Tab-separated table of C-alpha atoms in Angstrom:
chain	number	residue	atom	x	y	z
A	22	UNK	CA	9.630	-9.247	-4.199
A	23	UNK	CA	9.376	-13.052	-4.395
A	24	UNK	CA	12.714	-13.237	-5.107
A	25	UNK	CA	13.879	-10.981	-2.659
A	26	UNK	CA	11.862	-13.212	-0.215
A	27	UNK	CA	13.437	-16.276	-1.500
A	28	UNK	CA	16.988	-14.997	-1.334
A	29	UNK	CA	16.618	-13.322	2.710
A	30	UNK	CA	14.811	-16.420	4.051
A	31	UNK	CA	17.439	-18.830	2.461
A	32	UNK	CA	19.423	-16.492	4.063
A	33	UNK	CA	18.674	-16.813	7.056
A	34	UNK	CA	18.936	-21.042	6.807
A	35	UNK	CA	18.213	-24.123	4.544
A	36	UNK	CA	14.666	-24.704	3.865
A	37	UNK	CA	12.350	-27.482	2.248
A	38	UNK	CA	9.934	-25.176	-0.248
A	39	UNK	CA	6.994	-25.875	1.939
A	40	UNK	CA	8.557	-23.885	4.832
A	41	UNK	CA	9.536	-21.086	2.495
A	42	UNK	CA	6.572	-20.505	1.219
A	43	UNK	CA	4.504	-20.831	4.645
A	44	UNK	CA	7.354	-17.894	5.895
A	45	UNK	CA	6.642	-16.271	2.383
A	46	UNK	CA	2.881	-16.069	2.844
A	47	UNK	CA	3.528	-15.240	6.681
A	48	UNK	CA	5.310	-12.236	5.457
A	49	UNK	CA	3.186	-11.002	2.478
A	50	UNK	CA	-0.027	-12.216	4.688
A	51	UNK	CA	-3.107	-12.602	2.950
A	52	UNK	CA	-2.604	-9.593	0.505
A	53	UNK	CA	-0.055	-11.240	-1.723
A	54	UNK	CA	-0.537	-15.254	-0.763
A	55	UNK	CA	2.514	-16.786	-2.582
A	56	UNK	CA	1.203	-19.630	-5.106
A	57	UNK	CA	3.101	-22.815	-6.229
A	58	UNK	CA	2.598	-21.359	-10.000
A	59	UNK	CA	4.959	-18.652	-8.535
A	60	UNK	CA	6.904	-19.987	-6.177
A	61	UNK	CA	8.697	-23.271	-7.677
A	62	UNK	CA	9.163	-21.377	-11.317
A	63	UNK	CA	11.136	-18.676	-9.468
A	64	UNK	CA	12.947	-21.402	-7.159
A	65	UNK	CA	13.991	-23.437	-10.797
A	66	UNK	CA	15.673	-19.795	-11.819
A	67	UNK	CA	17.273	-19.054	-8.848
A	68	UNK	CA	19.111	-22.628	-8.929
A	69	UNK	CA	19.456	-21.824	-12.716
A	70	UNK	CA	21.518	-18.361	-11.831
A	71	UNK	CA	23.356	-20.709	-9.632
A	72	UNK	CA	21.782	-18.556	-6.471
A	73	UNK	CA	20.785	-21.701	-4.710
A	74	UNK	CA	21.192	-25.925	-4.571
A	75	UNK	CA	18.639	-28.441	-3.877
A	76	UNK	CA	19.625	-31.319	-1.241
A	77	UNK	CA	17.697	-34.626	-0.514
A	78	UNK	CA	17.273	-35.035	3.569
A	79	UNK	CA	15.071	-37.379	4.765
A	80	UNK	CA	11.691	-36.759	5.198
A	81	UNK	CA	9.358	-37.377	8.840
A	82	UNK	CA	7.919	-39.893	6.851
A	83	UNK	CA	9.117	-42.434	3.858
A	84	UNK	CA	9.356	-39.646	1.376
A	85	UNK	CA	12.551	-37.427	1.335
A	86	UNK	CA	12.493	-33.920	1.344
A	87	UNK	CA	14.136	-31.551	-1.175
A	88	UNK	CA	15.995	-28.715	0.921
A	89	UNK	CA	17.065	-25.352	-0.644
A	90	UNK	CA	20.010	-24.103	0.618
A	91	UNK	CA	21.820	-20.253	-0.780
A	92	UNK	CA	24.984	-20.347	-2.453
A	93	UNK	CA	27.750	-17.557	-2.107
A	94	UNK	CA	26.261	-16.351	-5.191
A	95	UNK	CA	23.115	-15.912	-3.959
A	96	UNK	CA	23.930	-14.277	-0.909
A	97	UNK	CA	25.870	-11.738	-3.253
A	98	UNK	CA	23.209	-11.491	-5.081
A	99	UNK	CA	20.601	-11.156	-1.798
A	100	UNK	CA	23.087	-8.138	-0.490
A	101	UNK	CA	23.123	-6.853	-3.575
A	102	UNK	CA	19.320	-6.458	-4.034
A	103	UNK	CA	19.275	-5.090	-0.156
A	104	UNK	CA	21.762	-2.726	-0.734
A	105	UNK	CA	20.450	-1.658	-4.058
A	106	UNK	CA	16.809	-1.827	-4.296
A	107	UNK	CA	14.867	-1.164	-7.532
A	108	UNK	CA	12.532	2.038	-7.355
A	109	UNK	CA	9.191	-0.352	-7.018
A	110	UNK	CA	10.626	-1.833	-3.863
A	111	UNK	CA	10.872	1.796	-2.098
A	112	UNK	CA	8.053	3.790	-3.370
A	113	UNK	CA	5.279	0.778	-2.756
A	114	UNK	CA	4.995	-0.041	0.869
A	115	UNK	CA	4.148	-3.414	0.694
A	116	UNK	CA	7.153	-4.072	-1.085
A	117	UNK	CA	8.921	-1.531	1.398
A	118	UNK	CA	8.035	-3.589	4.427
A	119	UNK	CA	9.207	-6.764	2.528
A	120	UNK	CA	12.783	-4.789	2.156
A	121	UNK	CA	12.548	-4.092	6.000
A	122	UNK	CA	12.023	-7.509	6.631
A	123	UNK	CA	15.537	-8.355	5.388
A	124	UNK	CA	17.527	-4.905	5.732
A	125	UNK	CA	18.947	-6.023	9.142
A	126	UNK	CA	20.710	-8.825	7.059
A	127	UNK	CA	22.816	-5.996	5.577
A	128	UNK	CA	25.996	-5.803	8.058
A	129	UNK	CA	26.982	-1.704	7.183
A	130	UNK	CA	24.439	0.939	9.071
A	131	UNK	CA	25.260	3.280	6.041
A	132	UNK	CA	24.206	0.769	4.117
A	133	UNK	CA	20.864	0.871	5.435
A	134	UNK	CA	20.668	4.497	5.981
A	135	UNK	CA	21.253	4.633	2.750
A	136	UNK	CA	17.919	2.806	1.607
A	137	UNK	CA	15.726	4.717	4.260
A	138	UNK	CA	17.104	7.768	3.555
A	139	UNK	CA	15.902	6.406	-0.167
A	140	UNK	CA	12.383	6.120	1.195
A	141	UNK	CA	12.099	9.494	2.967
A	142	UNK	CA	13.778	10.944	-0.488
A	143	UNK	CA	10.863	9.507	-2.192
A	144	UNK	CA	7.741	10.370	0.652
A	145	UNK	CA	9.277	14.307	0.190
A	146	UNK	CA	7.651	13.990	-3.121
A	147	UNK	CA	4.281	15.306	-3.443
A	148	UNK	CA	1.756	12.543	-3.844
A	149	UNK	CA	-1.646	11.337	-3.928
A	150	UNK	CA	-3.611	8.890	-5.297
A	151	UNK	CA	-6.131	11.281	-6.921
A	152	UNK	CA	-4.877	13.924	-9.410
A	153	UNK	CA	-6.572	17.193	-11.070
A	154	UNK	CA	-4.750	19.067	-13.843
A	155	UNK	CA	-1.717	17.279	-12.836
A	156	UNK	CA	-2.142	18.616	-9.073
A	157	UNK	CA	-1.923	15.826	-6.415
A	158	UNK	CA	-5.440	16.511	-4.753
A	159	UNK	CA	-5.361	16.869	-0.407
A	160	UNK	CA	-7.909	15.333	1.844
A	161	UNK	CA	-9.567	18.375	2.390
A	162	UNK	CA	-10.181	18.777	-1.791
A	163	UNK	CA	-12.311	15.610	-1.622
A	164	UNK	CA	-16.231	15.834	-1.296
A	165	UNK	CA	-16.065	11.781	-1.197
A	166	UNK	CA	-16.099	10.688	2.336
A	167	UNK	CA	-14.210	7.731	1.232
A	168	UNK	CA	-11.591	9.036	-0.827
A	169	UNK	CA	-11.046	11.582	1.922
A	170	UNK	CA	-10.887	8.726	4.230
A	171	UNK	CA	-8.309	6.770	2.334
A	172	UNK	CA	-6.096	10.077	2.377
A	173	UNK	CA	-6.777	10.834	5.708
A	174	UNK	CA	-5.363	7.225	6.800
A	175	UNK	CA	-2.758	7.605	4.153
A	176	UNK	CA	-1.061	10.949	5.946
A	177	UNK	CA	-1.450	9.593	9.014
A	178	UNK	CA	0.222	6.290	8.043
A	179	UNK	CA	2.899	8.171	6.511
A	180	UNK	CA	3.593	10.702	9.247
A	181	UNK	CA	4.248	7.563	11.201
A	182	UNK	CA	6.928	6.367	8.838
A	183	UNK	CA	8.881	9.412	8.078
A	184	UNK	CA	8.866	9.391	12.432
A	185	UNK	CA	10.156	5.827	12.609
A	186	UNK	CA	12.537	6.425	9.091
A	187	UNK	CA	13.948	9.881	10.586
A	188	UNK	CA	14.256	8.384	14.150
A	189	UNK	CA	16.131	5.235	12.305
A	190	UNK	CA	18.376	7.032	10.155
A	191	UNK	CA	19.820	9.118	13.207
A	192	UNK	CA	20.155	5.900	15.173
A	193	UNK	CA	22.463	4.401	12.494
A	194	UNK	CA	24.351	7.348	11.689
A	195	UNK	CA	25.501	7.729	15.924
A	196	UNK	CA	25.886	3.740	15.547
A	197	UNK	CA	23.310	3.313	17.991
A	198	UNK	CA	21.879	-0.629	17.549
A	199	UNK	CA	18.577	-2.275	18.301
């Protein structure tokens, strides 16, 4: 998903790595802080794949400022990763909403149907995240107040989404924009 960050903010315009990673960490908020240790490694292959260029500007002060800017490969390759995400980046919804946070980016509604109608594909599947004999275990199977808890505020959570995913899907299909 770093990656995916990288490529849609550079997307969006030029940026020194500082402001990336402040938008990064804005985005992933204080769940997944982004780290130098992650975030200039995956910047050094990025410009190695030829996805993006480093420019000197000067700096506010004396020093000058290294600014990242996408190539026309990276864009291809940002488009690319919108219109085809991996599995991971539907099924977990932190990585989801870090997809949503770009899909706009993608100019074809049926190309983002196409990756909701992914995600409702993959919430029709039954799920849980306790098990017995193989059986995705319910709220109501749980004795634990907490476990019941976390699947309580996991249905309702995802009755919200397939609303807002069905809603969104028949909005791009008529053409309708927002």
């Amino acid at each position: 998903m770093l990656t995916l960050c990288i490529l849609g903010f550079l997307d969006e315009e030029p940026l020194h790595a500082y402001d990336l990673r402040a938008r990064i960490s804005g985005l992933s908020g204080h769940v997944r802080p982004v780290s130098d240790g992650a975030l200039y490694p995956a910047i050094k292959r990025l410009e190695a794949a030829g996805h993006l260029t480093r420019h000197t500007e000067p700096g506010a002060r004396a020093t000058p400022r290294q600014v990242l800017t996408l190539t026309a490969a990276g864009r291809a390759e940002f488009l690319r990763r919108l219109r085809e995400p991996a599995d991971l980046e539907i099924t977990d919804r932190n990585s989801f909403f870090i997809l949503l946070a770009f899909l706009g980016r993608l100019s074809d509604p049926a190309d983002q149907a196409r990756v909701l109608r992914r995600r409702l594909a993959f919430m029709d599947e039954p799920g849980s995240y306790f098990y017995e004999d193989g059986r995705p275990l319910r709220a109501r199977d749980m004795t634990d107040r907490f476990r019941r808890g976390m699947l309580e505020l996991a249905h309702a959570t995802s009755k919200a989404d397939r609303a807002w995913l069905e809603r969104t899907v028949k909005e791009l299909a008529g053409g309708v924009s927002s």
